[in-house]
Amino acid sequence: MTTSAPAFNPLDLSHSEDPYPRLAALRRERPVSTPLPGWHVVVRDADVRAVLADPALWSSRRNNSSVPDTPEADRELALSQLDPPAHTRLRRLLSPAFARTVVAELEPVVRERAEALAGRFEQDTDLVGAFAAPLPRAVLAAFCGVDDADAADYDRWAATFTDLLGHRAHAEWPAFERWALRETEGRVRVLQQLDRTEAVTFLHFLIVAGVPNLRHALGNLVLRLLSEDHWRAEGLPEAIEESLRLDPPALWQMRTATRDTTVGDSPVRAGERVVAVVASANRDPARWGANADAFRPDRPGVRAHLAFGKGPHACLGASLTRLQLRVAAEVLIGRYPKLRLAPGFRFRRAGDFMSRGPAALPVHLE
Ligand code: HEM
């Protein structure tokens, strides 16, 4: 095997306007690369799946965390930063609230919020600013049962709290925490079995996990449907899966080796990091065939992509996401059947180093 493909440094944003040609070269020539000491980047579907499936070997503990490493501070770790058994306990308590049938009850609210935003578009709208960014905040507010009186505050928090690092130092944190504690004791029933710190942590994590990813997913979906000449309501669920496969908002997940081991054929020492690049696995011809880069909503097993992760940490919000993407697209297509990208549109990436979606989507409505 040749090793001419340069290593993929996940912290280097310069690759992310279009990381795919580079990831394809790595899959062929260098399936495990080491861009930084102690960081191993895996790009093949089989290796990515193996890493995500095995929390005993590949730990999620304290991923992207800035809280102190003490047993008390564990209650400030997000669900995605815990390993079994703490993760298993919390996930069991929270899962029922995210079940497909439970989330389906929100459909009328999602439609109403999407219609309200879409009804306010003007000619030459930026669909990210006017729709893809505010809709996920409004839907998460409905999911969390935010009162009208708190809606403006919540919307601002949901727009500001976008990552897990250092959020408690934010000027708005005390007000958010007061609100979250009130909700814990009141209406947000899913939280009543958690202790108070865990509940605040979770309400915050819902924003971080749910809002930016959904904004990117919605922007990526609209862009994909328009550029593939697929702007129609028929077959939307499959088109959504194919969009998530080709353009996953979360590009990669990180894990830490709990003991000396190997990934692919490469040695990894205990404590070293593995970056599992789902964006690459999702286009691996070994899994998806020779047309892996093509948009084919009718491909068999289209839902088996890794955009929502895999294994014990797989996205809890997947049903809410699928519902929201479908309803949002139905509303846009229903109102603006002739919508098209503004001439000269060029993709500019938004998102931190882990995520990818369009910064803006200038469109003509008809
Ligand atoms: C397109 C939108 C979304 C994408 C692409 C996405 C992606 C992901 C991924 C890849 C993971 C796994 C992280 C890991 O393995 O370390 C994850 C976990 C999670 N997601 Fe999502 N997510 C989305 C939307 C949402 C929404 C809307 C919510 C909630 C309202 C949500 C809640 C969660 C939670 C709670 C976890 C942690 C699960 C665990 O660690 O057990 N996500 N998400």
Short mmCIF file of C-alpha atoms and ligand atoms in Angstrom, two decimals:
data_model
loop_
_atom_site.label_atom_id
_atom_site.label_comp_id
_atom_site.label_asym_id
_atom_site.label_seq_id
_atom_site.Cartn_x
_atom_site.Cartn_y
_atom_site.Cartn_z
CA MET A 1 0.00 0.00 0.00
CA THR A 2 1.35 3.47 -0.89
CA THR A 3 1.16 6.24 1.68
CA SER A 4 1.26 9.39 -0.40
CA ALA A 5 -2.04 10.84 0.88
CA PRO A 6 -1.33 13.50 3.50
CA ALA A 7 -2.62 12.75 7.01
CA PHE A 8 -6.06 14.16 7.84
CA ASN A 9 -5.77 16.65 10.69
CA PRO A 10 -9.28 17.01 12.10
CA LEU A 11 -8.37 20.30 13.75
CA ASP A 12 -7.27 21.88 10.48
CA LEU A 13 -10.21 23.77 9.01
CA SER A 14 -8.60 24.31 5.62
CA HIS A 15 -9.77 20.90 4.36
CA SER A 16 -13.36 21.29 5.33
CA GLU A 17 -14.90 23.31 2.45
CA ASP A 18 -14.68 19.97 0.65
CA PRO A 19 -12.90 17.26 2.66
CA TYR A 20 -14.14 14.44 0.44
CA PRO A 21 -11.43 14.10 -2.23
CA ARG A 22 -8.83 13.99 0.51
CA LEU A 23 -10.75 11.43 2.54
CA ALA A 24 -11.16 9.25 -0.57
CA ALA A 25 -7.38 9.25 -1.10
CA LEU A 26 -6.83 8.31 2.54
CA ARG A 27 -9.33 5.43 2.35
CA ARG A 28 -7.37 4.04 -0.58
CA GLU A 29 -3.83 4.74 0.58
CA ARG A 30 -3.65 5.43 4.29
CA PRO A 31 -6.69 4.19 6.25
CA VAL A 32 -5.10 5.11 9.58
CA SER A 33 -3.07 8.30 9.75
CA THR A 34 -1.43 10.13 12.65
CA PRO A 35 -1.57 13.90 12.02
CA LEU A 36 -0.64 14.76 15.62
CA PRO A 37 1.26 12.71 18.20
CA GLY A 38 -1.20 10.35 19.90
CA TRP A 39 -4.06 11.03 17.46
CA HIS A 40 -5.06 8.27 15.05
CA VAL A 41 -7.52 9.09 12.29
CA VAL A 42 -9.56 6.21 10.86
CA VAL A 43 -11.46 6.67 7.62
CA ARG A 44 -12.75 3.26 6.51
CA ASP A 45 -16.32 2.21 7.25
CA ALA A 46 -15.34 -1.06 8.96
CA ASP A 47 -12.81 0.64 11.29
CA VAL A 48 -15.16 3.51 12.14
CA ARG A 49 -17.98 1.09 13.00
CA ALA A 50 -15.66 -1.08 15.10
CA VAL A 51 -14.51 1.94 17.14
CA LEU A 52 -18.02 3.30 17.76
CA ALA A 53 -19.38 -0.12 18.73
CA ASP A 54 -16.95 -0.87 21.56
CA PRO A 55 -17.13 1.54 24.53
CA ALA A 56 -15.03 -0.78 26.73
CA LEU A 57 -12.04 -0.40 24.42
CA TRP A 58 -12.83 3.06 23.02
CA SER A 59 -13.89 5.41 25.79
CA SER A 60 -16.03 8.55 25.39
CA ARG A 61 -15.25 9.72 28.88
CA ARG A 62 -14.60 13.47 29.16
CA ASN A 63 -14.55 14.00 25.38
CA ASN A 64 -14.23 17.77 24.81
CA SER A 65 -14.63 18.41 28.53
CA SER A 66 -13.31 21.30 30.56
CA VAL A 67 -14.77 20.26 33.93
CA PRO A 68 -12.38 18.95 36.62
CA ASP A 69 -11.74 15.20 36.67
CA THR A 70 -13.39 14.39 40.00
CA PRO A 71 -16.31 12.08 40.89
CA GLU A 72 -18.50 15.09 41.88
CA ALA A 73 -17.82 16.86 38.59
CA ASP A 74 -19.02 13.78 36.71
CA ARG A 75 -22.55 15.14 37.06
CA GLU A 76 -21.44 18.04 34.86
CA LEU A 77 -20.39 15.71 32.05
CA ALA A 78 -22.77 15.44 29.12
CA LEU A 79 -24.27 12.09 28.17
CA SER A 80 -21.84 11.85 25.27
CA GLN A 81 -18.90 12.21 27.69
CA LEU A 82 -19.77 9.25 29.89
CA ASP A 83 -18.92 5.54 29.71
CA PRO A 84 -20.89 2.60 31.08
CA PRO A 85 -22.22 2.15 33.72
CA ALA A 86 -22.92 5.90 34.29
CA HIS A 87 -23.85 6.31 30.62
CA THR A 88 -26.11 3.24 30.60
CA ARG A 89 -28.08 4.44 33.63
CA LEU A 90 -28.67 7.94 32.30
CA ARG A 91 -29.41 6.84 28.76
CA ARG A 92 -32.05 4.36 30.03
CA LEU A 93 -33.79 7.11 31.99
CA LEU A 94 -33.78 9.56 29.09
CA SER A 95 -34.48 7.35 26.06
CA PRO A 96 -38.28 7.04 26.37
CA ALA A 97 -38.73 10.80 25.89
CA PHE A 98 -36.96 10.57 22.50
CA ALA A 99 -38.84 7.55 21.12
CA ARG A 100 -40.22 7.94 17.60
CA THR A 101 -43.85 7.62 18.70
CA VAL A 102 -43.43 10.21 21.47
CA VAL A 103 -41.63 12.68 19.25
CA ALA A 104 -44.27 12.21 16.51
CA GLU A 105 -46.74 14.10 18.71
CA LEU A 106 -44.69 17.24 18.07
CA GLU A 107 -45.38 17.20 14.32
CA PRO A 108 -48.15 19.84 14.38
CA VAL A 109 -45.95 22.20 16.40
CA VAL A 110 -42.96 21.65 14.11
CA ARG A 111 -45.18 22.38 11.08
CA GLU A 112 -46.65 25.47 12.68
CA ARG A 113 -43.17 26.86 13.54
CA ALA A 114 -41.85 26.05 10.05
CA GLU A 115 -44.88 27.67 8.36
CA ALA A 116 -44.50 30.78 10.51
CA LEU A 117 -40.84 31.22 9.51
CA ALA A 118 -41.40 30.36 5.84
CA GLY A 119 -44.32 32.79 5.66
CA ARG A 120 -41.99 35.69 6.46
CA PHE A 121 -39.46 35.14 3.65
CA GLU A 122 -38.72 37.97 1.32
CA GLN A 123 -37.37 37.71 -2.19
CA ASP A 124 -33.59 37.01 -2.08
CA THR A 125 -33.76 35.26 1.27
CA ASP A 126 -30.85 33.55 2.97
CA LEU A 127 -32.47 30.24 3.93
CA VAL A 128 -29.92 29.54 6.65
CA GLY A 129 -30.45 32.82 8.47
CA ALA A 130 -34.22 32.95 7.94
CA PHE A 131 -35.10 29.28 8.43
CA ALA A 132 -32.43 26.62 9.06
CA ALA A 133 -30.94 28.48 12.04
CA PRO A 134 -34.09 29.60 13.92
CA LEU A 135 -36.28 26.51 13.31
CA PRO A 136 -34.22 24.02 15.38
CA ARG A 137 -34.17 26.50 18.27
CA ALA A 138 -37.95 26.89 18.13
CA VAL A 139 -38.51 23.13 17.91
CA LEU A 140 -36.17 22.35 20.79
CA ALA A 141 -38.00 24.97 22.86
CA ALA A 142 -41.27 23.14 22.14
CA PHE A 143 -39.67 19.77 22.96
CA CYS A 144 -38.44 21.15 26.31
CA GLY A 145 -41.79 22.78 27.09
CA VAL A 146 -40.46 26.34 27.24
CA ASP A 147 -43.14 28.87 28.32
CA ASP A 148 -44.01 31.89 26.20
CA ALA A 149 -42.56 34.06 28.97
CA ASP A 150 -39.15 32.35 28.66
CA ALA A 151 -39.19 31.91 24.87
CA ALA A 152 -37.02 34.92 23.98
CA ASP A 153 -34.43 34.05 26.64
CA TYR A 154 -34.34 30.41 25.60
CA ASP A 155 -33.96 31.33 21.96
CA ARG A 156 -30.98 33.51 22.82
CA TRP A 157 -29.36 30.77 24.93
CA ALA A 158 -29.95 28.25 22.13
CA ALA A 159 -28.24 30.62 19.70
CA THR A 160 -25.28 31.27 22.04
CA PHE A 161 -24.45 27.96 23.75
CA THR A 162 -22.92 26.01 20.94
CA ASP A 163 -20.19 23.90 22.52
CA LEU A 164 -19.27 21.97 25.62
CA LEU A 165 -16.10 23.84 26.45
CA GLY A 166 -16.18 26.56 29.07
CA HIS A 167 -19.92 27.16 28.82
CA ARG A 168 -20.31 27.74 32.55
CA ALA A 169 -18.17 30.85 32.27
CA HIS A 170 -20.63 32.41 29.84
CA ALA A 171 -22.34 35.60 31.06
CA GLU A 172 -25.77 34.06 30.38
CA TRP A 173 -25.07 30.82 32.27
CA PRO A 174 -26.54 31.86 35.67
CA ALA A 175 -29.87 32.87 34.06
CA PHE A 176 -29.96 29.65 32.03
CA GLU A 177 -29.23 27.61 35.14
CA ARG A 178 -32.04 29.30 37.09
CA TRP A 179 -34.46 28.52 34.27
CA ALA A 180 -33.19 24.94 33.95
CA LEU A 181 -33.57 24.24 37.66
CA ARG A 182 -37.11 25.60 37.61
CA GLU A 183 -37.95 23.35 34.66
CA THR A 184 -36.39 20.35 36.37
CA GLU A 185 -38.78 20.73 39.24
CA GLY A 186 -41.69 21.56 36.98
CA ARG A 187 -42.75 20.49 33.57
CA VAL A 188 -39.87 18.74 31.84
CA ARG A 189 -40.86 15.31 33.08
CA VAL A 190 -37.97 13.45 31.52
CA LEU A 191 -35.65 15.19 33.97
CA GLN A 192 -37.42 14.41 37.20
CA GLN A 193 -35.45 11.22 37.83
CA LEU A 194 -32.11 13.01 37.44
CA ASP A 195 -30.31 14.93 40.13
CA ARG A 196 -30.35 18.72 39.72
CA THR A 197 -26.85 19.11 38.30
CA GLU A 198 -27.40 16.25 35.86
CA ALA A 199 -30.65 17.85 34.72
CA VAL A 200 -29.09 21.26 34.08
CA THR A 201 -26.21 19.57 32.27
CA PHE A 202 -28.65 17.68 30.08
CA LEU A 203 -30.80 20.70 29.20
CA HIS A 204 -27.65 22.49 28.14
CA PHE A 205 -26.36 19.48 26.20
CA LEU A 206 -29.62 19.27 24.25
CA ILE A 207 -28.87 22.71 22.84
CA VAL A 208 -25.28 21.84 21.97
CA ALA A 209 -26.19 18.46 20.45
CA GLY A 210 -29.39 19.49 18.75
CA VAL A 211 -29.26 23.04 17.45
CA PRO A 212 -26.07 23.44 15.34
CA ASN A 213 -26.28 19.93 13.87
CA LEU A 214 -29.87 20.46 12.81
CA ARG A 215 -29.11 23.82 11.27
CA HIS A 216 -26.34 22.21 9.20
CA ALA A 217 -28.49 19.19 8.32
CA LEU A 218 -31.30 21.41 7.09
CA GLY A 219 -28.95 23.61 5.07
CA ASN A 220 -27.21 20.56 3.60
CA LEU A 221 -30.57 18.96 2.73
CA VAL A 222 -31.96 22.01 0.92
CA LEU A 223 -28.70 22.44 -0.95
CA ARG A 224 -28.62 18.79 -1.95
CA LEU A 225 -32.27 18.69 -3.10
CA LEU A 226 -31.80 21.84 -5.18
CA SER A 227 -28.52 20.85 -6.73
CA GLU A 228 -29.71 17.31 -7.55
CA ASP A 229 -32.93 18.64 -9.13
CA HIS A 230 -34.90 16.74 -6.48
CA TRP A 231 -37.08 19.59 -5.12
CA ARG A 232 -40.22 17.54 -4.50
CA ALA A 233 -42.11 16.08 -1.55
CA GLU A 234 -42.31 12.53 -2.93
CA GLY A 235 -39.70 10.21 -1.43
CA LEU A 236 -38.49 12.78 1.11
CA PRO A 237 -37.65 10.29 3.90
CA GLU A 238 -35.19 8.45 1.62
CA ALA A 239 -33.78 11.70 0.19
CA ILE A 240 -33.19 12.90 3.77
CA GLU A 241 -31.24 9.74 4.65
CA GLU A 242 -29.16 10.06 1.50
CA SER A 243 -28.44 13.70 2.29
CA LEU A 244 -27.35 12.75 5.82
CA ARG A 245 -25.11 10.03 4.39
CA LEU A 246 -23.41 12.29 1.84
CA ASP A 247 -23.27 15.44 3.98
CA PRO A 248 -23.24 14.44 7.67
CA PRO A 249 -23.30 17.57 9.86
CA ALA A 250 -21.03 15.90 12.44
CA LEU A 251 -17.89 14.94 10.52
CA TRP A 252 -16.18 12.76 13.09
CA GLN A 253 -16.35 11.39 16.63
CA MET A 254 -13.51 11.05 19.07
CA ARG A 255 -12.65 8.20 21.44
CA THR A 256 -9.75 7.33 23.79
CA ALA A 257 -8.10 3.89 23.95
CA THR A 258 -8.56 2.27 27.37
CA ARG A 259 -5.61 -0.11 26.78
CA ASP A 260 -2.84 -0.79 24.27
CA THR A 261 -4.51 -2.10 21.13
CA THR A 262 -4.65 -1.75 17.34
CA VAL A 263 -6.98 0.08 14.99
CA GLY A 264 -6.93 -1.10 11.41
CA ASP A 265 -3.39 -2.50 11.43
CA SER A 266 -1.92 0.37 13.45
CA PRO A 267 -0.84 0.16 17.08
CA VAL A 268 -2.54 2.54 19.54
CA ARG A 269 -1.42 3.00 23.13
CA ALA A 270 -3.70 3.39 26.14
CA GLY A 271 -4.75 7.02 26.49
CA GLU A 272 -4.27 7.90 22.82
CA ARG A 273 -7.10 9.33 20.73
CA VAL A 274 -8.90 7.84 17.80
CA VAL A 275 -10.83 10.09 15.45
CA ALA A 276 -13.54 8.07 13.70
CA VAL A 277 -14.37 10.02 10.53
CA VAL A 278 -18.01 9.15 9.84
CA ALA A 279 -18.04 11.56 6.88
CA SER A 280 -15.52 9.24 5.22
CA ALA A 281 -17.15 5.97 6.30
CA ASN A 282 -20.41 7.22 4.78
CA ARG A 283 -18.77 7.36 1.34
CA ASP A 284 -16.65 4.23 1.57
CA PRO A 285 -17.16 2.21 -1.64
CA ALA A 286 -16.41 -0.95 0.35
CA ARG A 287 -19.74 -0.37 2.10
CA TRP A 288 -21.73 1.72 -0.38
CA GLY A 289 -20.47 0.49 -3.75
CA ALA A 290 -18.81 2.23 -6.67
CA ASN A 291 -21.46 4.98 -6.73
CA ALA A 292 -20.84 5.89 -3.06
CA ASP A 293 -20.38 9.60 -3.94
CA ALA A 294 -23.65 9.79 -5.88
CA PHE A 295 -27.06 10.92 -4.54
CA ARG A 296 -29.25 7.80 -4.88
CA PRO A 297 -32.19 7.96 -2.46
CA ASP A 298 -33.34 4.57 -3.73
CA ARG A 299 -30.12 2.77 -2.77
CA PRO A 300 -30.75 -0.33 -0.64
CA GLY A 301 -30.22 0.14 3.10
CA VAL A 302 -30.03 3.91 2.80
CA ARG A 303 -30.66 4.37 6.56
CA ALA A 304 -27.53 2.43 7.56
CA HIS A 305 -25.28 5.53 7.33
CA LEU A 306 -23.33 6.75 10.36
CA ALA A 307 -24.49 10.39 10.46
CA PHE A 308 -26.11 9.70 13.85
CA GLY A 309 -23.15 7.66 15.09
CA LYS A 310 -23.49 4.00 16.05
CA GLY A 311 -23.44 1.86 19.17
CA PRO A 312 -24.34 2.93 22.71
CA HIS A 313 -23.86 6.66 22.04
CA ALA A 314 -25.90 6.75 18.81
CA CYS A 315 -27.86 9.99 18.59
CA LEU A 316 -30.85 10.16 20.92
CA GLY A 317 -32.33 12.94 18.81
CA ALA A 318 -32.44 10.97 15.53
CA SER A 319 -36.25 10.67 15.43
CA LEU A 320 -36.74 14.33 16.27
CA THR A 321 -34.21 15.21 13.57
CA ARG A 322 -35.87 13.05 10.91
CA LEU A 323 -39.28 14.51 11.77
CA GLN A 324 -37.99 18.06 11.66
CA LEU A 325 -36.11 17.65 8.37
CA ARG A 326 -39.14 16.08 6.67
CA VAL A 327 -41.65 18.64 7.90
CA ALA A 328 -39.32 21.56 7.16
CA ALA A 329 -38.73 20.32 3.61
CA GLU A 330 -42.45 19.67 3.06
CA VAL A 331 -43.27 23.21 4.16
CA LEU A 332 -40.59 24.80 1.95
CA ILE A 333 -41.45 22.71 -1.11
CA GLY A 334 -45.21 23.23 -0.58
CA ARG A 335 -44.89 27.01 -0.34
CA TYR A 336 -42.08 27.55 -2.82
CA PRO A 337 -42.20 24.81 -5.46
CA LYS A 338 -40.02 26.88 -7.79
CA LEU A 339 -37.39 27.85 -5.24
CA ARG A 340 -33.86 27.89 -6.63
CA LEU A 341 -30.34 28.81 -5.56
CA ALA A 342 -29.25 32.35 -6.35
CA PRO A 343 -27.06 32.43 -9.48
CA GLY A 344 -23.36 32.25 -8.67
CA PHE A 345 -23.94 30.49 -5.32
CA ARG A 346 -20.70 29.14 -3.85
CA PHE A 347 -20.62 26.87 -0.80
CA ARG A 348 -18.96 28.45 2.21
CA ARG A 349 -18.69 26.25 5.24
CA ALA A 350 -20.10 27.12 8.68
CA GLY A 351 -19.53 25.11 11.81
CA ASP A 352 -16.69 24.39 14.22
CA PHE A 353 -13.92 21.93 13.32
CA MET A 354 -16.24 18.95 13.92
CA SER A 355 -19.19 20.01 11.83
CA ARG A 356 -20.10 21.16 8.36
CA GLY A 357 -23.03 22.93 6.73
CA PRO A 358 -23.55 25.97 4.50
CA ALA A 359 -22.89 29.37 6.08
CA ALA A 360 -25.62 30.88 3.90
CA LEU A 361 -28.09 29.73 1.24
CA PRO A 362 -29.20 32.66 -0.89
CA VAL A 363 -32.27 31.60 -2.88
CA HIS A 364 -34.87 33.00 -5.24
CA LEU A 365 -38.35 32.02 -4.21
CA GLU A 366 -39.76 31.63 -7.75
C1 HEM B 1 -28.86 16.37 12.14
C2 HEM B 1 -28.93 16.48 13.43
C3 HEM B 1 -28.09 15.66 14.36
C4 HEM B 1 -26.96 14.95 14.10
C5 HEM B 1 -26.21 14.79 12.79
C6 HEM B 1 -26.56 14.34 15.34
C7 HEM B 1 -25.45 13.53 15.48
C8 HEM B 1 -25.10 12.87 16.65
C9 HEM B 1 -24.00 11.96 16.77
C10 HEM B 1 -23.04 11.59 15.64
C11 HEM B 1 -23.99 11.51 18.06
C12 HEM B 1 -23.01 10.48 18.63
C13 HEM B 1 -21.86 11.13 19.37
C14 HEM B 1 -20.81 10.11 19.77
O1 HEM B 1 -20.82 8.98 19.28
O2 HEM B 1 -19.93 10.48 20.57
C15 HEM B 1 -25.07 12.16 18.75
C16 HEM B 1 -25.36 11.97 20.07
C17 HEM B 1 -26.41 12.61 20.69
N1 HEM B 1 -27.37 13.41 20.13
FE1 HEM B 1 -27.48 13.97 18.20
N2 HEM B 1 -27.44 14.69 16.32
C18 HEM B 1 -28.41 15.49 15.75
C19 HEM B 1 -29.49 16.04 16.37
C20 HEM B 1 -29.81 15.87 17.67
C21 HEM B 1 -30.97 16.43 18.32
C22 HEM B 1 -32.04 17.28 17.63
C23 HEM B 1 -30.90 16.05 19.61
C24 HEM B 1 -31.83 16.36 20.76
C25 HEM B 1 -32.84 17.14 20.75
C26 HEM B 1 -29.72 15.23 19.78
C27 HEM B 1 -29.33 14.65 20.96
C28 HEM B 1 -28.24 13.81 21.10
C29 HEM B 1 -27.84 13.23 22.36
C30 HEM B 1 -28.54 13.43 23.70
C31 HEM B 1 -26.69 12.48 22.10
C32 HEM B 1 -25.85 11.70 23.11
C33 HEM B 1 -26.21 10.25 23.10
C34 HEM B 1 -25.34 9.44 24.00
O3 HEM B 1 -24.18 9.81 24.25
O4 HEM B 1 -25.83 8.42 24.50
N3 HEM B 1 -29.09 15.14 18.58
N4 HEM B 1 -25.76 12.98 17.86
#
